[in-house]
Short mmCIF file of C-alpha atoms and ligand atoms in Angstrom, two decimals:
data_model
loop_
_atom_site.label_atom_id
_atom_site.label_comp_id
_atom_site.label_asym_id
_atom_site.label_seq_id
_atom_site.Cartn_x
_atom_site.Cartn_y
_atom_site.Cartn_z
CA MET A 927 -8.30 -41.20 -23.87
CA LYS A 928 -7.02 -43.18 -20.88
CA ASN A 929 -7.81 -40.31 -18.49
CA LYS A 930 -11.34 -40.03 -19.86
CA TYR A 931 -11.83 -43.78 -19.53
CA GLN A 932 -10.64 -43.71 -15.91
CA PHE A 933 -12.86 -40.70 -15.24
CA ALA A 934 -15.86 -42.64 -16.63
CA GLN A 935 -15.13 -45.56 -14.29
CA GLU A 936 -14.92 -43.19 -11.32
CA ILE A 937 -18.18 -41.38 -12.03
CA ILE A 938 -20.15 -44.55 -12.72
CA ARG A 939 -19.04 -46.05 -9.38
CA GLU A 940 -19.82 -42.74 -7.67
CA ALA A 941 -23.28 -42.78 -9.24
CA GLY A 942 -23.73 -46.33 -7.92
CA HIS A 943 -22.83 -45.19 -4.38
CA PHE A 944 -25.24 -42.30 -4.77
CA ILE A 945 -28.12 -44.63 -5.72
CA LYS A 946 -27.30 -47.08 -2.92
CA SER A 947 -27.20 -44.28 -0.35
CA LYS A 948 -30.64 -42.99 -1.41
CA MET A 949 -32.58 -46.08 -2.42
CA ASP A 950 -33.83 -46.98 1.05
CA HIS A 951 -35.44 -43.55 1.45
CA TYR A 952 -38.70 -42.39 -0.15
CA ILE A 953 -38.65 -42.82 -3.94
CA HIS A 954 -41.03 -40.80 -6.08
CA VAL A 955 -42.34 -42.81 -9.06
CA GLU A 956 -43.92 -41.24 -12.16
CA GLU A 957 -45.43 -42.77 -15.30
CA LYS A 958 -43.93 -41.56 -18.58
CA THR A 959 -45.78 -42.83 -21.67
CA GLN A 960 -47.80 -45.63 -20.01
CA PHE A 961 -48.28 -47.45 -16.67
CA ASP A 962 -45.20 -49.69 -17.11
CA ASP A 963 -42.91 -46.95 -18.43
CA LEU A 964 -41.68 -45.54 -15.12
CA VAL A 965 -39.15 -43.00 -13.93
CA THR A 966 -38.09 -42.13 -10.38
CA ASN A 967 -36.49 -39.11 -8.76
CA LEU A 968 -33.29 -41.21 -8.53
CA ASP A 969 -33.19 -41.80 -12.32
CA LYS A 970 -33.28 -38.02 -12.76
CA GLU A 971 -30.91 -37.15 -9.91
CA THR A 972 -28.36 -39.76 -11.01
CA GLN A 973 -28.45 -38.43 -14.56
CA GLU A 974 -27.97 -34.87 -13.23
CA LEU A 975 -25.02 -36.04 -11.12
CA LEU A 976 -23.34 -37.70 -14.12
CA ILE A 977 -23.94 -34.72 -16.40
CA SER A 978 -22.64 -32.19 -13.87
CA LYS A 979 -19.43 -34.22 -13.42
CA ILE A 980 -18.93 -34.57 -17.18
CA LYS A 981 -19.60 -30.88 -17.86
CA ASN A 982 -17.34 -29.86 -14.99
CA CYS A 983 -14.37 -31.82 -16.39
CA TYR A 984 -15.14 -31.65 -20.11
CA PRO A 985 -17.23 -28.51 -20.74
CA GLU A 986 -16.98 -28.85 -24.55
CA ASP A 987 -18.38 -32.40 -24.58
CA ASN A 988 -22.02 -33.20 -25.38
CA VAL A 989 -24.63 -35.50 -23.88
CA PHE A 990 -27.27 -37.88 -25.22
CA ALA A 991 -29.26 -39.04 -22.20
CA GLU A 992 -32.50 -40.84 -21.53
CA GLU A 993 -34.25 -38.43 -19.16
CA ASP A 994 -35.35 -34.88 -20.07
CA ASP A 995 -34.93 -35.42 -23.83
CA ILE A 996 -31.21 -34.59 -23.95
CA ARG A 997 -30.38 -35.69 -27.47
CA HIS A 998 -27.10 -34.45 -28.96
CA PRO A 999 -26.53 -36.45 -32.21
CA ILE A 1000 -24.05 -39.25 -31.58
CA ASN A 1001 -22.04 -38.58 -34.75
CA GLN A 1002 -21.32 -34.91 -33.94
CA GLY A 1003 -18.31 -34.16 -31.71
CA ASN A 1004 -17.61 -35.82 -28.36
CA VAL A 1005 -20.77 -37.41 -27.00
CA TRP A 1006 -21.52 -39.15 -23.69
CA VAL A 1007 -24.53 -41.49 -23.88
CA LEU A 1008 -26.16 -42.03 -20.49
CA ASP A 1009 -28.77 -44.36 -19.04
CA PRO A 1010 -28.78 -43.42 -15.33
CA ILE A 1011 -30.83 -46.46 -14.24
CA ASP A 1012 -31.41 -49.26 -16.73
CA GLY A 1013 -34.10 -51.57 -15.42
CA THR A 1014 -36.08 -48.91 -13.55
CA VAL A 1015 -38.99 -51.33 -13.04
CA ASN A 1016 -36.62 -53.84 -11.38
CA PHE A 1017 -35.18 -50.99 -9.31
CA ILE A 1018 -38.64 -49.97 -8.07
CA VAL A 1019 -40.09 -53.45 -7.51
CA GLN A 1020 -37.01 -55.47 -6.52
CA GLY A 1021 -34.41 -52.92 -5.42
CA ASP A 1022 -32.06 -55.05 -7.51
CA HIS A 1023 -31.14 -56.12 -11.06
CA PHE A 1024 -30.55 -52.64 -12.50
CA ALA A 1025 -27.49 -51.00 -14.05
CA ILE A 1026 -25.98 -47.63 -14.85
CA MET A 1027 -24.69 -47.29 -18.42
CA ILE A 1028 -22.27 -44.90 -20.07
CA ALA A 1029 -20.96 -44.93 -23.64
CA TYR A 1030 -18.51 -42.43 -25.11
CA PHE A 1031 -18.25 -41.52 -28.81
CA GLU A 1032 -16.02 -39.19 -30.83
CA ALA A 1033 -17.42 -38.22 -34.25
CA GLY A 1034 -19.64 -41.30 -34.16
CA VAL A 1035 -16.84 -43.72 -33.26
CA GLY A 1036 -17.37 -45.64 -30.00
CA LYS A 1037 -14.33 -45.21 -27.73
CA PHE A 1038 -15.48 -47.11 -24.61
CA GLY A 1039 -18.59 -48.37 -22.87
CA LEU A 1040 -19.50 -49.16 -19.26
CA ILE A 1041 -22.29 -51.21 -17.68
CA TYR A 1042 -22.37 -51.14 -13.88
CA ASP A 1043 -24.49 -53.75 -12.10
CA VAL A 1044 -24.89 -51.70 -8.94
CA MET A 1045 -26.11 -54.26 -6.40
CA ARG A 1046 -23.58 -56.89 -7.50
CA ASN A 1047 -20.82 -54.26 -7.71
CA LEU A 1048 -19.83 -55.59 -11.15
CA LEU A 1049 -18.37 -53.07 -13.58
CA TYR A 1050 -18.16 -54.23 -17.19
CA CYS A 1051 -16.10 -51.74 -19.19
CA GLY A 1052 -13.83 -51.37 -22.19
CA GLY A 1053 -14.02 -51.35 -25.97
CA GLY A 1054 -12.13 -49.27 -28.55
CA GLU A 1055 -8.47 -49.32 -27.50
CA PHE A 1056 -9.28 -50.86 -24.09
CA PRO A 1057 -9.70 -54.57 -23.27
CA VAL A 1058 -13.19 -55.43 -22.03
CA CYS A 1059 -13.02 -56.32 -18.34
CA VAL A 1060 -15.30 -57.13 -15.42
CA ASN A 1061 -13.94 -55.45 -12.29
CA GLY A 1062 -10.53 -55.43 -13.97
CA ARG A 1063 -10.60 -59.08 -15.11
CA PRO A 1064 -10.39 -59.34 -18.94
CA LEU A 1065 -13.29 -61.08 -20.70
CA PRO A 1066 -12.33 -63.52 -23.46
CA GLU A 1067 -13.57 -63.09 -27.02
CA TYR A 1068 -16.65 -65.12 -27.99
CA GLU A 1069 -15.99 -68.86 -27.87
CA GLU A 1070 -18.08 -71.19 -30.03
CA LYS A 1071 -20.94 -72.93 -28.23
CA PRO A 1072 -23.78 -74.87 -29.90
CA PHE A 1073 -27.40 -73.73 -29.52
CA ASN A 1074 -28.19 -76.84 -27.47
CA ARG A 1075 -25.69 -75.79 -24.80
CA SER A 1076 -26.84 -72.13 -24.69
CA LEU A 1077 -29.51 -69.91 -23.13
CA LEU A 1078 -31.21 -67.02 -24.89
CA GLY A 1079 -31.96 -63.58 -23.39
CA THR A 1080 -35.11 -61.94 -24.72
CA ASN A 1081 -37.87 -59.45 -24.16
CA ALA A 1082 -40.82 -61.42 -22.72
CA CYS A 1083 -43.50 -60.11 -25.14
CA MET A 1084 -41.37 -60.68 -28.22
CA TYR A 1085 -40.76 -64.26 -27.07
CA ALA A 1086 -44.45 -64.87 -26.29
CA ASP A 1087 -45.47 -63.53 -29.73
CA ASN A 1088 -42.72 -65.48 -31.51
CA TYR A 1089 -41.76 -62.10 -32.97
CA HIS A 1090 -39.68 -62.63 -36.16
CA GLY A 1091 -39.19 -66.28 -35.02
CA ILE A 1092 -37.56 -65.61 -31.62
CA ARG A 1093 -39.45 -68.51 -30.01
CA ASP A 1094 -38.40 -70.81 -32.88
CA LEU A 1095 -34.77 -69.87 -32.20
CA ALA A 1096 -35.26 -70.28 -28.43
CA LYS A 1097 -36.56 -73.83 -28.98
CA GLN A 1098 -33.12 -74.78 -30.33
CA THR A 1099 -31.54 -73.69 -27.02
CA LEU A 1100 -31.79 -74.83 -23.39
CA GLY A 1101 -34.32 -72.06 -22.73
CA VAL A 1102 -34.92 -68.35 -22.32
CA ARG A 1103 -33.99 -65.92 -19.56
CA VAL A 1104 -35.81 -62.61 -19.10
CA TYR A 1105 -33.95 -60.22 -16.80
CA GLY A 1106 -35.88 -56.96 -17.32
CA GLY A 1107 -32.76 -54.94 -18.04
CA ALA A 1108 -31.02 -54.50 -21.38
CA GLY A 1109 -27.67 -53.69 -19.74
CA ILE A 1110 -27.53 -56.70 -17.45
CA SER A 1111 -28.71 -58.97 -20.28
CA MET A 1112 -26.13 -57.71 -22.76
CA ALA A 1113 -23.40 -57.96 -20.11
CA GLN A 1114 -24.36 -61.62 -19.73
CA VAL A 1115 -24.01 -62.12 -23.48
CA MET A 1116 -20.46 -60.69 -23.31
CA ALA A 1117 -19.69 -62.90 -20.31
CA GLY A 1118 -20.68 -65.95 -22.40
CA GLN A 1119 -23.71 -66.68 -20.18
CA LEU A 1120 -26.31 -65.98 -22.89
CA LEU A 1121 -26.15 -66.81 -26.60
CA GLY A 1122 -27.72 -63.46 -27.45
CA TYR A 1123 -30.23 -60.80 -26.42
CA PHE A 1124 -33.35 -59.85 -28.40
CA SER A 1125 -35.33 -56.74 -27.51
CA HIS A 1126 -36.99 -53.46 -28.54
CA ILE A 1127 -34.72 -50.77 -27.13
CA GLN A 1128 -33.30 -47.25 -27.41
CA PRO A 1129 -29.74 -45.99 -28.16
CA TRP A 1130 -28.93 -45.43 -24.44
CA ASP A 1131 -29.95 -49.07 -23.80
CA TYR A 1132 -27.52 -50.52 -26.36
CA ALA A 1133 -24.67 -47.98 -26.87
CA ALA A 1134 -22.33 -49.30 -24.14
CA ALA A 1135 -22.76 -52.96 -25.11
CA TYR A 1136 -22.36 -52.07 -28.79
CA ILE A 1137 -18.87 -50.63 -28.15
CA MET A 1138 -17.70 -53.38 -25.79
CA GLY A 1139 -19.29 -56.19 -27.82
CA LYS A 1140 -17.52 -55.17 -31.03
CA LYS A 1141 -14.18 -55.83 -29.32
CA LEU A 1142 -15.26 -59.34 -28.23
CA GLY A 1143 -16.81 -60.59 -31.49
CA TYR A 1144 -20.45 -59.58 -30.94
CA THR A 1145 -22.63 -57.62 -33.33
CA LEU A 1146 -25.70 -55.46 -32.79
CA LEU A 1147 -28.22 -55.53 -35.63
CA THR A 1148 -31.90 -54.88 -36.17
CA LEU A 1149 -33.91 -58.08 -36.58
CA ASP A 1150 -33.92 -57.55 -40.35
CA GLY A 1151 -30.13 -57.49 -40.30
CA HIS A 1152 -29.37 -53.75 -40.57
CA PRO A 1153 -27.03 -51.66 -38.41
CA VAL A 1154 -28.83 -49.83 -35.57
CA ASP A 1155 -29.54 -46.10 -36.12
CA PHE A 1156 -28.49 -44.60 -32.70
CA ASN A 1157 -31.55 -42.42 -32.98
CA SER A 1158 -34.77 -44.33 -32.24
CA ARG A 1159 -36.25 -47.40 -30.48
CA GLN A 1160 -35.59 -50.48 -32.65
CA THR A 1161 -36.00 -54.23 -32.39
CA ILE A 1162 -32.47 -55.53 -32.09
CA MET A 1163 -30.36 -58.62 -31.62
CA PHE A 1164 -27.01 -58.60 -29.83
CA ILE A 1165 -25.34 -61.83 -30.89
CA PRO A 1166 -21.96 -63.40 -31.69
CA GLN A 1167 -20.95 -62.35 -35.22
CA ALA A 1168 -19.91 -65.99 -35.80
CA LYS A 1169 -23.50 -67.17 -35.13
CA LEU A 1170 -25.26 -64.70 -37.44
CA THR A 1171 -25.79 -67.09 -40.36
CA GLU A 1172 -27.08 -69.85 -38.06
CA ILE A 1173 -29.38 -67.43 -36.20
CA LYS A 1174 -30.76 -66.06 -39.48
CA LYS A 1175 -32.20 -69.52 -40.27
CA TYR A 1176 -34.78 -68.84 -37.51
CA ILE A 1177 -35.04 -65.03 -37.34
CA LYS A 1178 -37.08 -64.01 -40.37
C1 LIG B 238 -35.65 -50.63 -20.13
C2 LIG B 238 -35.05 -51.94 -19.74
C3 LIG B 238 -35.93 -53.08 -20.21
C4 LIG B 238 -36.19 -53.03 -21.68
C5 LIG B 238 -36.82 -51.69 -22.01
C6 LIG B 238 -35.89 -50.56 -21.60
P1 LIG B 238 -35.20 -48.49 -18.58
O1 LIG B 238 -34.80 -49.54 -19.76
O2 LIG B 238 -33.75 -52.13 -20.27
O3 LIG B 238 -35.35 -54.32 -19.94
O4 LIG B 238 -37.08 -54.06 -22.04
O5 LIG B 238 -37.08 -51.61 -23.38
O6 LIG B 238 -36.47 -49.32 -21.94
O7 LIG B 238 -36.40 -47.72 -19.05
O8 LIG B 238 -35.45 -49.25 -17.36
O9 LIG B 238 -33.96 -47.63 -18.54
CA1 LIG B 239 -32.66 -48.42 -20.27
CA1 LIG B 240 -33.22 -45.73 -17.72
#
């Protein structure tokens, strides 16, 4: 497993170099389902790069990836879950605040996850048998912090609509932060910078954080308290397990 984990760290950094080397050139932007659901040639090319490297080294392994509807079930065999650019809108508009994400499962069991904040050159990785680190520095397990000394990460619309009581919960904290990227937001939760992250996201958006978070005392649940399905877009919360009961007083 160690070789595979090292391989994953190499290819995610390579993919980051690839994006950086291309991002100042012409970028072709397409709408997927609606005007704010965008994909670029670099999302697709980065995914192709990752898949070709994985298939080259591990031809028997399978892929579940965002672009081109590549959807091998996560609980069958060895599966790499890929989000080639998380925060595509940030990437297009800001040229910043986006991540590459990889998660690796064997028979449905998460073995390791990686979130690479490309422009900050910060690689969060670990989970399973590996300690969770940022650029090699171990992250501590969740340490208790009261709501009134915390910030909350959330999807902007869900906050504005007070969806399931998210705004009520936010009012107990020092405020909300909206970063426009699930990966960067969930990495901040694991770094102790956010109390939690609330959003409406897909398996490739949460798989890496799910694996790493488990190791550090965080849980990923739907807003009605069920495990995520690794199959569809769901409204989720990524929070410290120790805060679940307290959070449930506000999240209905
Ligand atoms: C999106 C981002 C965004 C979240 C969306 C995701 P993408 O991923 O993580 O923050 O609100 O739901 O789909 O499309 O940029 O990979
Ligand atoms: Ca994403
Ligand atoms: Ca993406």
